[in-house]
Amino acid sequence: MLLLGAILAGGVAGLLRAKASSRPYRMAEPHDWWLVVLAFVPQWLTFFWGPTRRLANESAAAAVLVSSQTLLLWFAWRNRGQRAFWWLGFGLLLNWLVICLNGGLMPISPKTVSRLAPDLDIRTIPVGERLGGSKDIVLEEQTIWLPWLADRMVTPNWWPQRAAFSLGDIFVAIGAFLWLWQAGGSPKAPNPER
């Protein structure tokens, strides 16, 4: 949800910036954009699409998440010439690190889960298991490697859909916003031939 909000805000801000400066809205085409598709499809099938989501056990889900995060990191590295991808890549690296150190899934504490669902009794939250069919695994705070990088922040109550997110997700969202916002700025001047 955080990333979607950043994409929408970045697109609107970029369009307004282009309109204000009477410039066309031009997004720089990323290198190897197909890596995003290759990373997204297995995640979508494993964590979001109902029929296949139910089939993915914990080890399969972990393999999909780590491999797709690795592909996204490679995509960010391939596009490091654009400033926005430094932010995006840093966020992906933080997420990849905490996911790898905690068994291949994004750790979330029972306390954070209870903030997502206040009506849920914290004693009934299954520690050591995936949270529903999500990319998160519920772990006690003291057992999480790098707990400050886990999914520990929660969208506000007025947000349309409650979700937990990580520090890495914030950097990814900043990168996405900047990439779309920059599209409304001045085009780069061509390099003069010598």
mmCIF file of C-alpha atoms in Angstrom:
data_model
loop_
_atom_site.group_PDB
_atom_site.id
_atom_site.type_symbol
_atom_site.label_atom_id
_atom_site.label_comp_id
_atom_site.label_asym_id
_atom_site.label_seq_id
_atom_site.Cartn_x
_atom_site.Cartn_y
_atom_site.Cartn_z
ATOM 1 C CA MET A 1 0.000 0.000 0.000
ATOM 2 C CA LEU A 2 2.872 2.366 0.778
ATOM 3 C CA LEU A 3 4.442 1.736 -2.635
ATOM 4 C CA LEU A 4 1.128 2.220 -4.428
ATOM 5 C CA GLY A 5 0.627 5.545 -2.639
ATOM 6 C CA ALA A 6 4.154 6.650 -3.606
ATOM 7 C CA ILE A 7 3.564 5.690 -7.243
ATOM 8 C CA LEU A 8 0.295 7.623 -7.391
ATOM 9 C CA ALA A 9 1.751 10.657 -5.605
ATOM 10 C CA GLY A 10 4.920 10.601 -7.726
ATOM 11 C CA GLY A 11 2.942 10.369 -10.959
ATOM 12 C CA VAL A 12 0.663 13.270 -10.002
ATOM 13 C CA ALA A 13 3.589 15.388 -8.740
ATOM 14 C CA GLY A 14 5.570 14.671 -11.920
ATOM 15 C CA LEU A 15 2.640 15.589 -14.149
ATOM 16 C CA LEU A 16 2.061 18.830 -12.216
ATOM 17 C CA ARG A 17 5.786 19.617 -12.406
ATOM 18 C CA ALA A 18 5.774 19.055 -16.181
ATOM 19 C CA LYS A 19 2.660 21.204 -16.614
ATOM 20 C CA ALA A 20 4.070 24.015 -14.457
ATOM 21 C CA SER A 21 7.272 24.136 -16.499
ATOM 22 C CA SER A 22 5.538 23.533 -19.865
ATOM 23 C CA ARG A 23 7.611 20.420 -20.460
ATOM 24 C CA PRO A 24 6.528 16.990 -21.595
ATOM 25 C CA TYR A 25 6.219 14.265 -18.988
ATOM 26 C CA ARG A 26 8.967 11.814 -19.959
ATOM 27 C CA MET A 27 9.997 8.883 -17.874
ATOM 28 C CA ALA A 28 13.513 7.642 -18.414
ATOM 29 C CA GLU A 29 13.218 4.095 -19.674
ATOM 30 C CA PRO A 30 14.798 1.744 -17.164
ATOM 31 C CA HIS A 31 17.351 -0.844 -18.205
ATOM 32 C CA ASP A 32 16.223 -4.459 -18.059
ATOM 33 C CA TRP A 33 12.637 -3.628 -17.047
ATOM 34 C CA TRP A 34 11.752 -7.274 -17.715
ATOM 35 C CA LEU A 35 13.503 -8.144 -14.414
ATOM 36 C CA VAL A 36 10.611 -6.446 -12.586
ATOM 37 C CA VAL A 37 8.097 -8.647 -14.410
ATOM 38 C CA LEU A 38 10.206 -11.737 -13.723
ATOM 39 C CA ALA A 39 10.319 -10.803 -10.021
ATOM 40 C CA PHE A 40 6.669 -9.756 -9.730
ATOM 41 C CA VAL A 41 4.880 -12.724 -11.310
ATOM 42 C CA PRO A 42 6.132 -15.387 -8.843
ATOM 43 C CA GLN A 43 5.408 -13.042 -5.904
ATOM 44 C CA TRP A 44 1.897 -12.381 -7.182
ATOM 45 C CA LEU A 45 1.216 -16.099 -7.630
ATOM 46 C CA THR A 46 2.685 -16.963 -4.214
ATOM 47 C CA PHE A 47 1.323 -14.146 -2.048
ATOM 48 C CA PHE A 48 -1.662 -12.526 -3.764
ATOM 49 C CA TRP A 49 -3.576 -14.812 -6.147
ATOM 50 C CA GLY A 50 -5.922 -17.051 -4.142
ATOM 51 C CA PRO A 51 -5.716 -20.366 -6.054
ATOM 52 C CA THR A 52 -1.901 -20.520 -6.037
ATOM 53 C CA ARG A 53 -1.405 -18.690 -2.742
ATOM 54 C CA ARG A 54 -2.891 -21.644 -0.871
ATOM 55 C CA LEU A 55 -0.464 -24.051 -2.535
ATOM 56 C CA ALA A 56 2.758 -22.322 -1.433
ATOM 57 C CA ASN A 57 4.249 -23.770 1.723
ATOM 58 C CA GLU A 58 6.691 -21.787 3.865
ATOM 59 C CA SER A 59 9.883 -22.982 2.146
ATOM 60 C CA ALA A 60 8.477 -22.327 -1.344
ATOM 61 C CA ALA A 61 7.291 -18.877 -0.263
ATOM 62 C CA ALA A 62 10.733 -18.101 1.178
ATOM 63 C CA ALA A 63 12.485 -19.216 -2.019
ATOM 64 C CA VAL A 64 10.170 -17.060 -4.137
ATOM 65 C CA LEU A 65 10.586 -14.003 -1.908
ATOM 66 C CA VAL A 66 14.396 -14.178 -1.725
ATOM 67 C CA SER A 67 14.810 -14.834 -5.455
ATOM 68 C CA SER A 68 12.389 -12.083 -6.475
ATOM 69 C CA GLN A 69 14.048 -9.588 -4.109
ATOM 70 C CA THR A 70 17.404 -10.543 -5.634
ATOM 71 C CA LEU A 71 16.065 -9.875 -9.142
ATOM 72 C CA LEU A 72 14.715 -6.486 -8.013
ATOM 73 C CA LEU A 73 18.091 -5.628 -6.478
ATOM 74 C CA TRP A 74 19.762 -6.474 -9.789
ATOM 75 C CA PHE A 75 17.237 -4.251 -11.595
ATOM 76 C CA ALA A 76 18.022 -1.339 -9.249
ATOM 77 C CA TRP A 77 21.759 -1.868 -9.751
ATOM 78 C CA ARG A 78 21.355 -1.903 -13.547
ATOM 79 C CA ASN A 79 19.612 1.495 -13.268
ATOM 80 C CA ARG A 80 21.979 3.074 -10.753
ATOM 81 C CA GLY A 81 22.675 5.914 -13.198
ATOM 82 C CA GLN A 82 19.303 7.388 -12.178
ATOM 83 C CA ARG A 83 19.327 8.967 -8.727
ATOM 84 C CA ALA A 84 15.919 7.553 -7.788
ATOM 85 C CA PHE A 85 17.225 4.006 -8.128
ATOM 86 C CA TRP A 86 19.787 4.596 -5.371
ATOM 87 C CA TRP A 87 16.908 5.166 -2.938
ATOM 88 C CA LEU A 88 14.934 2.262 -4.338
ATOM 89 C CA GLY A 89 17.952 -0.052 -4.334
ATOM 90 C CA PHE A 90 18.888 0.865 -0.761
ATOM 91 C CA GLY A 91 15.368 -0.002 0.407
ATOM 92 C CA LEU A 92 15.439 -3.291 -1.497
ATOM 93 C CA LEU A 93 18.821 -4.111 0.036
ATOM 94 C CA LEU A 94 17.508 -3.485 3.569
ATOM 95 C CA ASN A 95 14.492 -5.714 2.917
ATOM 96 C CA TRP A 96 16.614 -8.428 1.274
ATOM 97 C CA LEU A 97 18.999 -8.421 4.232
ATOM 98 C CA VAL A 98 16.347 -8.804 6.949
ATOM 99 C CA ILE A 99 14.462 -11.396 4.895
ATOM 100 C CA CYS A 100 17.588 -13.511 4.323
ATOM 101 C CA LEU A 101 18.677 -13.305 7.965
ATOM 102 C CA ASN A 102 15.247 -14.439 9.166
ATOM 103 C CA GLY A 103 14.744 -17.566 7.088
ATOM 104 C CA GLY A 104 13.536 -16.091 3.792
ATOM 105 C CA LEU A 105 10.366 -14.316 4.904
ATOM 106 C CA MET A 106 9.814 -10.809 6.264
ATOM 107 C CA PRO A 107 9.652 -10.947 10.076
ATOM 108 C CA ILE A 108 6.788 -9.316 11.935
ATOM 109 C CA SER A 109 6.282 -9.376 15.691
ATOM 110 C CA PRO A 110 3.038 -10.373 17.462
ATOM 111 C CA LYS A 111 2.890 -6.804 18.809
ATOM 112 C CA THR A 112 2.819 -5.401 15.267
ATOM 113 C CA VAL A 113 0.199 -7.958 14.225
ATOM 114 C CA SER A 114 -1.966 -6.893 17.180
ATOM 115 C CA ARG A 115 -1.672 -3.260 16.033
ATOM 116 C CA LEU A 116 -2.957 -4.358 12.609
ATOM 117 C CA ALA A 117 -5.853 -6.269 14.142
ATOM 118 C CA PRO A 118 -6.631 -4.716 17.568
ATOM 119 C CA ASP A 119 -9.521 -7.162 18.170
ATOM 120 C CA LEU A 120 -7.118 -10.124 17.982
ATOM 121 C CA ASP A 121 -5.889 -11.573 21.268
ATOM 122 C CA ILE A 122 -2.086 -11.340 21.129
ATOM 123 C CA ARG A 123 -1.833 -14.771 22.824
ATOM 124 C CA THR A 124 -3.556 -16.418 19.843
ATOM 125 C CA ILE A 125 -1.129 -15.136 17.218
ATOM 126 C CA PRO A 126 0.786 -18.167 15.892
ATOM 127 C CA VAL A 127 4.497 -17.431 16.451
ATOM 128 C CA GLY A 128 6.876 -19.152 14.018
ATOM 129 C CA GLU A 129 4.300 -19.368 11.225
ATOM 130 C CA ARG A 130 3.453 -17.335 8.144
ATOM 131 C CA LEU A 131 0.879 -14.651 8.749
ATOM 132 C CA GLY A 132 -1.988 -15.943 6.631
ATOM 133 C CA GLY A 133 -0.660 -16.410 3.128
ATOM 134 C CA SER A 134 1.481 -13.278 3.307
ATOM 135 C CA LYS A 135 5.221 -12.731 2.906
ATOM 136 C CA ASP A 136 5.488 -12.213 6.679
ATOM 137 C CA ILE A 137 6.518 -14.714 9.322
ATOM 138 C CA VAL A 138 5.502 -14.026 12.925
ATOM 139 C CA LEU A 139 8.531 -14.031 15.223
ATOM 140 C CA GLU A 140 9.022 -12.793 18.756
ATOM 141 C CA GLU A 141 10.787 -9.421 18.713
ATOM 142 C CA GLN A 142 13.821 -10.723 20.635
ATOM 143 C CA THR A 143 14.383 -13.536 18.108
ATOM 144 C CA ILE A 144 14.330 -11.305 15.006
ATOM 145 C CA TRP A 145 17.669 -10.558 13.397
ATOM 146 C CA LEU A 146 17.838 -6.775 12.766
ATOM 147 C CA PRO A 147 14.352 -6.133 14.202
ATOM 148 C CA TRP A 148 14.434 -2.437 13.218
ATOM 149 C CA LEU A 149 14.350 -3.591 9.551
ATOM 150 C CA ALA A 150 11.318 -5.880 10.016
ATOM 151 C CA ASP A 151 7.716 -5.021 9.171
ATOM 152 C CA ARG A 152 7.131 -2.978 12.317
ATOM 153 C CA MET A 153 5.355 0.198 11.189
ATOM 154 C CA VAL A 154 1.630 0.194 10.543
ATOM 155 C CA THR A 155 -0.492 2.383 8.289
ATOM 156 C CA PRO A 156 -2.775 4.766 10.228
ATOM 157 C CA ASN A 157 -6.344 3.815 11.129
ATOM 158 C CA TRP A 158 -7.795 6.163 8.483
ATOM 159 C CA TRP A 159 -5.785 4.454 5.690
ATOM 160 C CA PRO A 160 -8.080 2.466 3.349
ATOM 161 C CA GLN A 161 -6.346 -0.855 4.042
ATOM 162 C CA ARG A 162 -4.273 -1.599 7.133
ATOM 163 C CA ALA A 163 -0.786 -2.912 6.402
ATOM 164 C CA ALA A 164 2.574 -3.300 8.107
ATOM 165 C CA PHE A 165 5.703 -1.998 6.407
ATOM 166 C CA SER A 166 9.434 -1.766 6.956
ATOM 167 C CA LEU A 167 12.121 0.893 6.839
ATOM 168 C CA GLY A 168 13.223 -0.641 3.531
ATOM 169 C CA ASP A 169 9.693 -0.165 2.158
ATOM 170 C CA ILE A 170 9.957 3.558 2.944
ATOM 171 C CA PHE A 171 13.152 3.887 0.899
ATOM 172 C CA VAL A 172 11.615 1.878 -1.963
ATOM 173 C CA ALA A 173 8.597 4.220 -1.903
ATOM 174 C CA ILE A 174 10.850 7.312 -1.923
ATOM 175 C CA GLY A 175 12.727 5.902 -4.915
ATOM 176 C CA ALA A 176 9.506 5.178 -6.821
ATOM 177 C CA PHE A 177 8.161 8.661 -6.029
ATOM 178 C CA LEU A 178 11.391 10.343 -7.191
ATOM 179 C CA TRP A 179 11.554 8.354 -10.417
ATOM 180 C CA LEU A 180 8.032 9.429 -11.395
ATOM 181 C CA TRP A 181 8.505 12.997 -10.137
ATOM 182 C CA GLN A 182 11.736 13.416 -12.138
ATOM 183 C CA ALA A 183 9.819 12.612 -15.322
ATOM 184 C CA GLY A 184 8.241 16.054 -15.099
ATOM 185 C CA GLY A 185 11.592 17.858 -14.928
ATOM 186 C CA SER A 186 13.928 19.160 -17.537
ATOM 187 C CA PRO A 187 15.275 16.601 -19.969
ATOM 188 C CA LYS A 188 18.990 15.901 -19.755
ATOM 189 C CA ALA A 189 21.022 17.870 -22.246
ATOM 190 C CA PRO A 190 22.697 15.664 -24.850
ATOM 191 C CA ASN A 191 26.416 15.158 -24.433
ATOM 192 C CA PRO A 192 28.267 17.342 -26.939
ATOM 193 C CA GLU A 193 30.452 15.435 -29.342
ATOM 194 C CA ARG A 194 34.152 16.138 -29.093
#
